[in-house]
């Protein structure tokens, strides 16, 4: 792998680089989610991102809701955004955030159409069509690994994940970071039992403290709710795949970042300010974890799996990576990078790494993942508390 590896991406006016050129139909309120989905269904080139909430949230919960959805709207993979919501006062802050990035954006709300959802769809289809036409004039230009921000996730892991797939993705993050790019992995509970090893790799004592404290805080929250982290993790699919303890699972999980220094621990949706490898403090459930990392600006997701896991981001192309031979055969239209040959000696680790890098760069240049082709994409906003 080399620091001058190339891909073709979309350079945005705010300095970001996109690997996709989506027009987002964003509904930050549950009252307009159905309308947003109808608009996206009717207009080619659009992707719908919706929330079932958007009113009645307070404090940190309200802040996270806006940070997640505005982060997705302002994402480098997004060329333009149509915001539809239940009120002008909800639509405007998203438009303000979008204007600061220079993206094309239009906004609609139910009061502007006298609460007629069908009129909202009619106007929305016309607005989205204009945005797609404008976005289609963008052209890809040559970019390097330094322009990438890659998120790494694991789901339904088994023994092959820790042995091959996670180290393989760790090697890719090392290549991206060595070239001047950024990488992140999350799922805080899945560091449990290996947090001291991550702390040893911390770039500073403060970062080391944050790693350990993040794990302890999650464990404390589970105990306060009457649960037990170790009793519930590994899950059924993990145990079937040969993982016996959370510590064993964690040793495989942290391999997703390779062996490089950890530059910081980010809050959910927080963007890294400099190149390097970062951790993000998030729930372990893949839809929430991935959405938080993509909302922080990650243009691509590497998702390792043992048994298979169909979830993908709607905004960032998600490459499924597996080294389980049975899974690679059974789910041939889900797995984008099949690395089972490493386990039986048909392929060396270095050969698999080169293959995976080619897949990463090809996808960044426009090759579709299976998840994109079959429409598995979604985004999920975490909730932190009750609504008013």
Short mmCIF file of C-alpha atoms in Angstrom, two decimals:
data_model
loop_
_atom_site.label_atom_id
_atom_site.label_comp_id
_atom_site.label_asym_id
_atom_site.label_seq_id
_atom_site.Cartn_x
_atom_site.Cartn_y
_atom_site.Cartn_z
CA UNK A 1 0.00 0.00 0.00
CA UNK A 2 1.27 3.42 -0.87
CA UNK A 3 0.55 6.96 0.22
CA UNK A 4 0.00 8.07 -3.39
CA UNK A 5 -2.90 5.64 -4.01
CA UNK A 6 -5.50 7.48 -6.08
CA UNK A 7 -9.27 7.62 -6.37
CA UNK A 8 -11.67 9.96 -8.14
CA UNK A 9 -13.85 12.04 -5.81
CA UNK A 10 -15.96 15.19 -5.68
CA UNK A 11 -14.15 18.23 -4.28
CA UNK A 12 -16.60 20.45 -2.40
CA UNK A 13 -16.47 24.21 -2.03
CA UNK A 14 -15.85 23.90 1.74
CA UNK A 15 -12.73 21.78 1.17
CA UNK A 16 -14.33 18.38 1.77
CA UNK A 17 -14.11 15.46 -0.65
CA UNK A 18 -17.11 13.29 -1.43
CA UNK A 19 -17.09 9.75 -2.75
CA UNK A 20 -20.79 10.00 -3.62
CA UNK A 21 -22.91 12.86 -4.99
CA UNK A 22 -26.22 12.40 -3.18
CA UNK A 23 -29.10 14.82 -2.89
CA UNK A 24 -30.52 14.30 0.59
CA UNK A 25 -34.21 14.57 1.39
CA UNK A 26 -33.99 15.27 5.11
CA UNK A 27 -36.95 15.06 7.48
CA UNK A 28 -35.92 15.98 11.04
CA UNK A 29 -39.52 15.53 12.27
CA UNK A 30 -41.67 12.42 12.37
CA UNK A 31 -44.66 14.32 10.98
CA UNK A 32 -42.90 14.71 7.63
CA UNK A 33 -41.05 11.38 7.38
CA UNK A 34 -43.62 9.78 5.08
CA UNK A 35 -43.57 12.80 2.77
CA UNK A 36 -39.76 12.73 2.63
CA UNK A 37 -39.79 9.03 1.74
CA UNK A 38 -42.35 9.63 -1.03
CA UNK A 39 -40.26 12.48 -2.47
CA UNK A 40 -37.12 10.35 -2.50
CA UNK A 41 -39.01 7.47 -4.10
CA UNK A 42 -40.18 9.73 -6.92
CA UNK A 43 -36.91 11.56 -7.65
CA UNK A 44 -33.91 9.61 -8.95
CA UNK A 45 -30.59 10.53 -7.37
CA UNK A 46 -32.00 11.29 -3.94
CA UNK A 47 -31.59 9.58 -0.57
CA UNK A 48 -34.07 10.01 2.29
CA UNK A 49 -32.89 10.45 5.87
CA UNK A 50 -35.69 10.72 8.40
CA UNK A 51 -36.26 10.88 12.14
CA UNK A 52 -39.32 9.74 14.03
CA UNK A 53 -38.73 12.49 16.59
CA UNK A 54 -37.80 16.16 16.29
CA UNK A 55 -39.98 17.79 18.92
CA UNK A 56 -40.10 17.50 22.69
CA UNK A 57 -36.44 16.60 23.08
CA UNK A 58 -34.43 18.65 25.54
CA UNK A 59 -30.84 19.21 26.61
CA UNK A 60 -28.20 16.80 25.33
CA UNK A 61 -30.82 14.70 23.57
CA UNK A 62 -31.93 17.68 21.49
CA UNK A 63 -28.33 18.65 20.77
CA UNK A 64 -27.43 15.13 19.59
CA UNK A 65 -30.49 14.95 17.34
CA UNK A 66 -29.55 18.17 15.56
CA UNK A 67 -25.83 17.36 15.46
CA UNK A 68 -26.51 13.97 13.87
CA UNK A 69 -28.95 15.14 11.22
CA UNK A 70 -27.07 18.34 10.38
CA UNK A 71 -23.84 16.32 10.19
CA UNK A 72 -25.44 14.00 7.65
CA UNK A 73 -26.84 16.95 5.70
CA UNK A 74 -23.48 18.74 5.59
CA UNK A 75 -21.61 15.52 4.74
CA UNK A 76 -19.07 15.62 1.89
CA UNK A 77 -20.95 12.80 0.11
CA UNK A 78 -23.95 15.12 -0.15
CA UNK A 79 -24.19 17.70 -2.95
CA UNK A 80 -27.55 19.22 -2.07
CA UNK A 81 -30.32 18.93 0.51
CA UNK A 82 -34.06 19.36 0.63
CA UNK A 83 -35.22 19.86 4.23
CA UNK A 84 -38.87 19.11 4.98
CA UNK A 85 -40.19 19.50 8.51
CA UNK A 86 -43.20 20.29 10.67
CA UNK A 87 -42.33 23.97 11.16
CA UNK A 88 -40.27 26.77 9.64
CA UNK A 89 -38.44 27.18 12.95
CA UNK A 90 -37.22 23.58 12.65
CA UNK A 91 -36.26 23.80 8.98
CA UNK A 92 -34.27 27.05 9.22
CA UNK A 93 -31.40 25.93 11.52
CA UNK A 94 -30.62 23.10 9.10
CA UNK A 95 -30.64 25.52 6.17
CA UNK A 96 -28.33 27.84 8.10
CA UNK A 97 -25.86 25.01 8.68
CA UNK A 98 -26.02 24.04 5.01
CA UNK A 99 -25.45 27.60 3.79
CA UNK A 100 -22.19 27.70 5.76
CA UNK A 101 -20.91 24.73 3.72
CA UNK A 102 -21.91 26.25 0.38
CA UNK A 103 -24.20 23.34 -0.48
CA UNK A 104 -27.34 23.83 -2.54
CA UNK A 105 -30.34 23.62 -0.21
CA UNK A 106 -34.08 24.23 -0.17
CA UNK A 107 -36.55 24.03 2.70
CA UNK A 108 -40.25 23.31 3.08
CA UNK A 109 -42.54 22.92 6.05
CA UNK A 110 -46.10 21.81 6.66
CA UNK A 111 -47.38 25.30 7.62
CA UNK A 112 -46.15 26.63 4.26
CA UNK A 113 -48.56 24.23 2.51
CA UNK A 114 -51.41 24.67 5.03
CA UNK A 115 -50.66 21.24 6.56
CA UNK A 116 -51.35 19.45 3.26
CA UNK A 117 -48.83 16.59 3.05
CA UNK A 118 -49.71 15.91 -0.60
CA UNK A 119 -48.91 19.49 -1.58
CA UNK A 120 -45.68 19.14 0.43
CA UNK A 121 -44.75 16.12 -1.68
CA UNK A 122 -45.61 17.93 -4.93
CA UNK A 123 -43.44 20.94 -4.07
CA UNK A 124 -40.77 18.68 -2.64
CA UNK A 125 -40.51 16.61 -5.82
CA UNK A 126 -40.03 19.77 -7.87
CA UNK A 127 -37.42 21.16 -5.47
CA UNK A 128 -35.55 17.84 -5.29
CA UNK A 129 -35.55 17.61 -9.09
CA UNK A 130 -33.89 21.02 -9.30
CA UNK A 131 -31.28 19.99 -6.73
CA UNK A 132 -30.49 16.75 -8.56
CA UNK A 133 -30.12 18.58 -11.85
CA UNK A 134 -27.64 20.97 -10.24
CA UNK A 135 -25.74 18.16 -8.50
CA UNK A 136 -25.40 16.21 -11.73
CA UNK A 137 -23.06 18.87 -13.13
CA UNK A 138 -20.36 17.90 -10.60
CA UNK A 139 -17.38 15.95 -11.93
CA UNK A 140 -14.94 13.67 -10.15
CA UNK A 141 -11.29 14.68 -9.91
CA UNK A 142 -8.16 12.89 -8.74
CA UNK A 143 -7.78 12.51 -4.95
CA UNK A 144 -5.51 10.54 -2.61
CA UNK A 145 -5.80 8.53 0.61
CA UNK A 146 -5.08 11.77 2.49
CA UNK A 147 -8.57 12.94 1.45
CA UNK A 148 -10.30 9.97 3.10
CA UNK A 149 -11.97 9.65 6.48
CA UNK A 150 -12.81 5.97 6.98
CA UNK A 151 -15.06 4.50 9.69
CA UNK A 152 -14.69 0.86 10.76
CA UNK A 153 -17.46 -1.24 12.30
CA UNK A 154 -17.95 -4.89 13.22
CA UNK A 155 -21.20 -6.80 13.54
CA UNK A 156 -22.18 -10.44 14.13
CA UNK A 157 -18.48 -11.12 14.63
CA UNK A 158 -16.97 -14.59 14.92
CA UNK A 159 -13.48 -16.02 15.33
CA UNK A 160 -12.60 -15.16 11.72
CA UNK A 161 -13.29 -11.49 12.43
CA UNK A 162 -10.57 -11.20 15.03
CA UNK A 163 -8.15 -13.44 13.15
CA UNK A 164 -8.41 -11.85 9.70
CA UNK A 165 -11.04 -9.19 8.96
CA UNK A 166 -10.42 -6.75 11.79
CA UNK A 167 -6.61 -6.83 11.38
CA UNK A 168 -7.15 -6.45 7.62
CA UNK A 169 -9.22 -3.30 8.12
CA UNK A 170 -6.72 -2.16 10.73
CA UNK A 171 -4.03 -2.33 8.05
CA UNK A 172 -6.20 -0.19 5.76
CA UNK A 173 -6.70 2.44 8.47
CA UNK A 174 -2.93 2.50 8.98
CA UNK A 175 -2.46 3.17 5.25
CA UNK A 176 -5.05 5.96 5.26
CA UNK A 177 -3.54 7.59 8.34
CA UNK A 178 0.05 7.21 7.08
CA UNK A 179 -1.00 9.12 3.95
CA UNK A 180 -2.46 11.96 6.03
CA UNK A 181 -6.06 10.79 6.24
CA UNK A 182 -8.34 9.99 9.19
CA UNK A 183 -9.93 6.83 10.58
CA UNK A 184 -12.28 6.03 13.45
CA UNK A 185 -13.89 3.07 15.18
CA UNK A 186 -16.48 3.14 17.95
CA UNK A 187 -18.76 0.76 19.95
CA UNK A 188 -17.34 1.62 23.38
CA UNK A 189 -18.67 -1.46 25.20
CA UNK A 190 -16.76 -3.63 22.73
CA UNK A 191 -13.45 -2.28 24.08
CA UNK A 192 -14.26 -3.83 27.48
CA UNK A 193 -11.38 -5.93 28.74
CA UNK A 194 -8.96 -4.45 26.22
CA UNK A 195 -9.29 -0.78 27.13
CA UNK A 196 -5.91 -0.89 28.89
CA UNK A 197 -4.29 -1.99 25.62
CA UNK A 198 -5.91 0.89 23.76
CA UNK A 199 -4.82 3.25 26.54
CA UNK A 200 -1.20 2.17 26.04
CA UNK A 201 -1.46 3.38 22.45
CA UNK A 202 -2.91 6.76 23.41
CA UNK A 203 -1.11 9.81 22.06
CA UNK A 204 -1.27 11.49 25.50
CA UNK A 205 -2.16 10.70 29.13
CA UNK A 206 -5.40 12.65 28.67
CA UNK A 207 -6.45 10.42 25.77
CA UNK A 208 -5.52 7.31 27.78
CA UNK A 209 -7.71 8.51 30.65
CA UNK A 210 -10.62 9.21 28.28
CA UNK A 211 -10.44 5.69 26.84
CA UNK A 212 -10.64 4.01 30.24
CA UNK A 213 -13.27 6.42 31.59
CA UNK A 214 -15.49 5.92 28.54
CA UNK A 215 -15.60 2.16 29.11
CA UNK A 216 -16.19 2.55 32.86
CA UNK A 217 -19.03 5.00 32.23
CA UNK A 218 -20.80 2.55 29.91
CA UNK A 219 -20.36 -0.29 32.41
CA UNK A 220 -21.73 1.92 35.19
CA UNK A 221 -24.77 2.87 33.11
CA UNK A 222 -25.55 -0.79 32.43
CA UNK A 223 -25.21 -1.71 36.11
CA UNK A 224 -27.46 1.19 37.12
CA UNK A 225 -30.14 -0.16 34.78
CA UNK A 226 -29.89 -3.61 36.34
CA UNK A 227 -27.94 -5.20 33.48
CA UNK A 228 -24.55 -6.85 33.15
CA UNK A 229 -22.25 -6.06 30.22
CA UNK A 230 -20.51 -9.42 30.42
CA UNK A 231 -23.75 -11.43 30.69
CA UNK A 232 -25.18 -9.92 27.51
CA UNK A 233 -22.03 -9.73 25.39
CA UNK A 234 -20.88 -11.75 23.40
CA UNK A 235 -24.29 -12.21 21.78
CA UNK A 236 -25.78 -15.39 20.33
CA UNK A 237 -24.20 -14.99 16.87
CA UNK A 238 -20.81 -14.30 18.46
CA UNK A 239 -20.99 -17.43 20.62
CA UNK A 240 -22.07 -19.57 17.68
CA UNK A 241 -19.03 -18.23 15.85
CA UNK A 242 -16.63 -19.26 18.59
CA UNK A 243 -16.28 -16.15 20.77
CA UNK A 244 -16.50 -17.03 24.46
CA UNK A 245 -15.94 -13.84 26.50
CA UNK A 246 -16.24 -10.09 26.05
CA UNK A 247 -12.47 -9.80 26.56
CA UNK A 248 -11.83 -12.21 23.69
CA UNK A 249 -14.28 -10.29 21.53
CA UNK A 250 -12.65 -6.97 22.48
CA UNK A 251 -9.18 -8.17 21.47
CA UNK A 252 -10.53 -8.77 17.98
CA UNK A 253 -12.60 -5.58 17.93
CA UNK A 254 -9.72 -3.22 18.71
CA UNK A 255 -7.69 -4.73 15.86
CA UNK A 256 -9.90 -2.62 13.54
CA UNK A 257 -7.57 0.30 14.23
CA UNK A 258 -4.35 -1.56 13.54
CA UNK A 259 -1.45 -0.89 15.92
CA UNK A 260 -1.09 2.87 15.43
CA UNK A 261 -1.43 5.59 18.09
CA UNK A 262 -4.89 6.73 19.17
CA UNK A 263 -5.07 10.50 18.75
CA UNK A 264 -8.30 11.13 20.65
CA UNK A 265 -11.68 9.96 21.89
CA UNK A 266 -14.53 11.72 20.09
CA UNK A 267 -18.06 12.23 21.26
CA UNK A 268 -20.83 10.90 19.03
CA UNK A 269 -20.92 12.88 15.72
CA UNK A 270 -17.76 14.84 16.67
CA UNK A 271 -15.36 15.37 13.76
CA UNK A 272 -11.60 14.86 14.23
CA UNK A 273 -9.68 18.09 13.81
CA UNK A 274 -6.46 16.53 12.53
CA UNK A 275 -5.28 13.41 10.68
CA UNK A 276 -4.89 10.17 12.63
CA UNK A 277 -6.79 7.31 14.24
CA UNK A 278 -9.60 8.18 16.65
CA UNK A 279 -12.05 6.33 18.84
CA UNK A 280 -15.67 7.46 19.16
CA UNK A 281 -17.75 6.91 22.30
CA UNK A 282 -21.00 5.41 20.98
CA UNK A 283 -23.51 2.62 21.64
CA UNK A 284 -22.46 -0.81 20.31
CA UNK A 285 -25.59 -1.25 18.13
CA UNK A 286 -24.34 -0.92 14.55
CA UNK A 287 -27.04 1.44 13.16
CA UNK A 288 -26.43 4.01 15.92
CA UNK A 289 -22.66 3.55 15.91
CA UNK A 290 -22.27 3.87 12.13
CA UNK A 291 -24.63 6.83 11.89
CA UNK A 292 -22.64 8.72 14.54
CA UNK A 293 -19.36 8.15 12.68
CA UNK A 294 -20.84 9.09 9.30
CA UNK A 295 -22.41 12.23 10.82
CA UNK A 296 -18.87 13.15 11.90
CA UNK A 297 -17.86 13.14 8.22
CA UNK A 298 -16.62 9.63 7.47
CA UNK A 299 -17.10 9.16 3.72
CA UNK A 300 -16.81 5.35 3.78
CA UNK A 301 -17.48 2.49 6.18
CA UNK A 302 -15.58 -0.79 6.40
CA UNK A 303 -17.94 -3.25 8.12
CA UNK A 304 -16.47 -6.60 9.16
CA UNK A 305 -18.71 -9.57 9.86
CA UNK A 306 -18.55 -13.26 10.57
CA UNK A 307 -22.12 -14.52 10.22
CA UNK A 308 -23.21 -11.63 7.97
CA UNK A 309 -24.90 -8.30 8.70
CA UNK A 310 -26.92 -6.44 6.08
CA UNK A 311 -27.06 -2.96 7.68
CA UNK A 312 -25.43 -0.13 5.70
CA UNK A 313 -25.23 3.63 5.93
CA UNK A 314 -27.48 5.49 3.51
CA UNK A 315 -24.98 8.34 3.11
CA UNK A 316 -21.61 6.54 3.14
CA UNK A 317 -20.93 3.44 1.01
CA UNK A 318 -20.44 0.49 3.35
CA UNK A 319 -18.11 -2.31 2.31
CA UNK A 320 -18.88 -5.66 3.97
CA UNK A 321 -15.73 -7.64 4.75
CA UNK A 322 -15.74 -11.30 5.81
CA UNK A 323 -13.24 -14.13 6.17
CA UNK A 324 -15.84 -16.77 7.01
CA UNK A 325 -15.84 -19.14 4.02
CA UNK A 326 -19.43 -20.27 4.55
CA UNK A 327 -20.65 -16.66 4.86
CA UNK A 328 -18.75 -15.53 1.77
CA UNK A 329 -20.41 -18.32 -0.24
CA UNK A 330 -23.91 -18.02 1.25
CA UNK A 331 -24.00 -14.21 1.14
CA UNK A 332 -22.22 -13.59 -2.13
CA UNK A 333 -24.50 -10.60 -2.83
CA UNK A 334 -23.76 -9.03 0.56
CA UNK A 335 -20.00 -9.47 1.06
CA UNK A 336 -17.95 -6.93 -0.92
CA UNK A 337 -14.50 -8.09 0.23
CA UNK A 338 -14.15 -11.87 0.69
CA UNK A 339 -10.97 -12.74 2.60
CA UNK A 340 -11.61 -16.40 3.47
CA UNK A 341 -8.56 -17.43 1.48
CA UNK A 342 -6.27 -16.03 4.18
CA UNK A 343 -7.41 -18.70 6.65
CA UNK A 344 -6.80 -21.70 4.39
CA UNK A 345 -3.51 -20.36 3.02
CA UNK A 346 -4.67 -19.72 -0.54
CA UNK A 347 -4.07 -15.98 -0.11
CA UNK A 348 -1.43 -14.25 1.99
CA UNK A 349 -2.40 -11.45 4.37
CA UNK A 350 -0.45 -8.98 2.23
CA UNK A 351 -2.34 -10.11 -0.88
CA UNK A 352 -5.65 -9.71 0.93
CA UNK A 353 -4.60 -6.26 2.11
CA UNK A 354 -3.82 -5.19 -1.47
CA UNK A 355 -7.17 -6.59 -2.64
CA UNK A 356 -9.04 -4.76 0.13
CA UNK A 357 -7.26 -1.49 -0.66
CA UNK A 358 -8.22 -1.85 -4.32
CA UNK A 359 -11.84 -2.40 -3.26
CA UNK A 360 -11.71 0.66 -1.01
CA UNK A 361 -10.34 2.88 -3.78
CA UNK A 362 -12.68 1.47 -6.43
CA UNK A 363 -15.68 2.13 -4.17
CA UNK A 364 -14.42 5.64 -3.42
CA UNK A 365 -14.28 6.20 -7.19
CA UNK A 366 -17.88 5.12 -7.71
CA UNK A 367 -18.12 1.31 -7.80
CA UNK A 368 -21.31 0.41 -5.93
CA UNK A 369 -21.38 -1.80 -2.87
CA UNK A 370 -23.94 -4.60 -2.68
CA UNK A 371 -25.68 -2.67 0.09
CA UNK A 372 -26.14 0.31 -2.22
CA UNK A 373 -27.36 -1.88 -5.06
CA UNK A 374 -30.09 -3.63 -3.05
CA UNK A 375 -31.07 -0.56 -1.01
CA UNK A 376 -30.01 -1.57 2.51
CA UNK A 377 -29.02 1.97 3.54
CA UNK A 378 -30.45 3.75 6.58
CA UNK A 379 -29.44 6.15 9.34
CA UNK A 380 -30.44 5.90 13.03
CA UNK A 381 -30.25 8.79 15.51
CA UNK A 382 -29.49 7.80 19.12
CA UNK A 383 -31.89 8.83 21.88
CA UNK A 384 -30.58 9.84 25.31
CA UNK A 385 -33.71 10.60 27.29
CA UNK A 386 -37.51 10.96 27.39
CA UNK A 387 -39.37 13.60 25.41
CA UNK A 388 -41.47 16.29 26.99
#
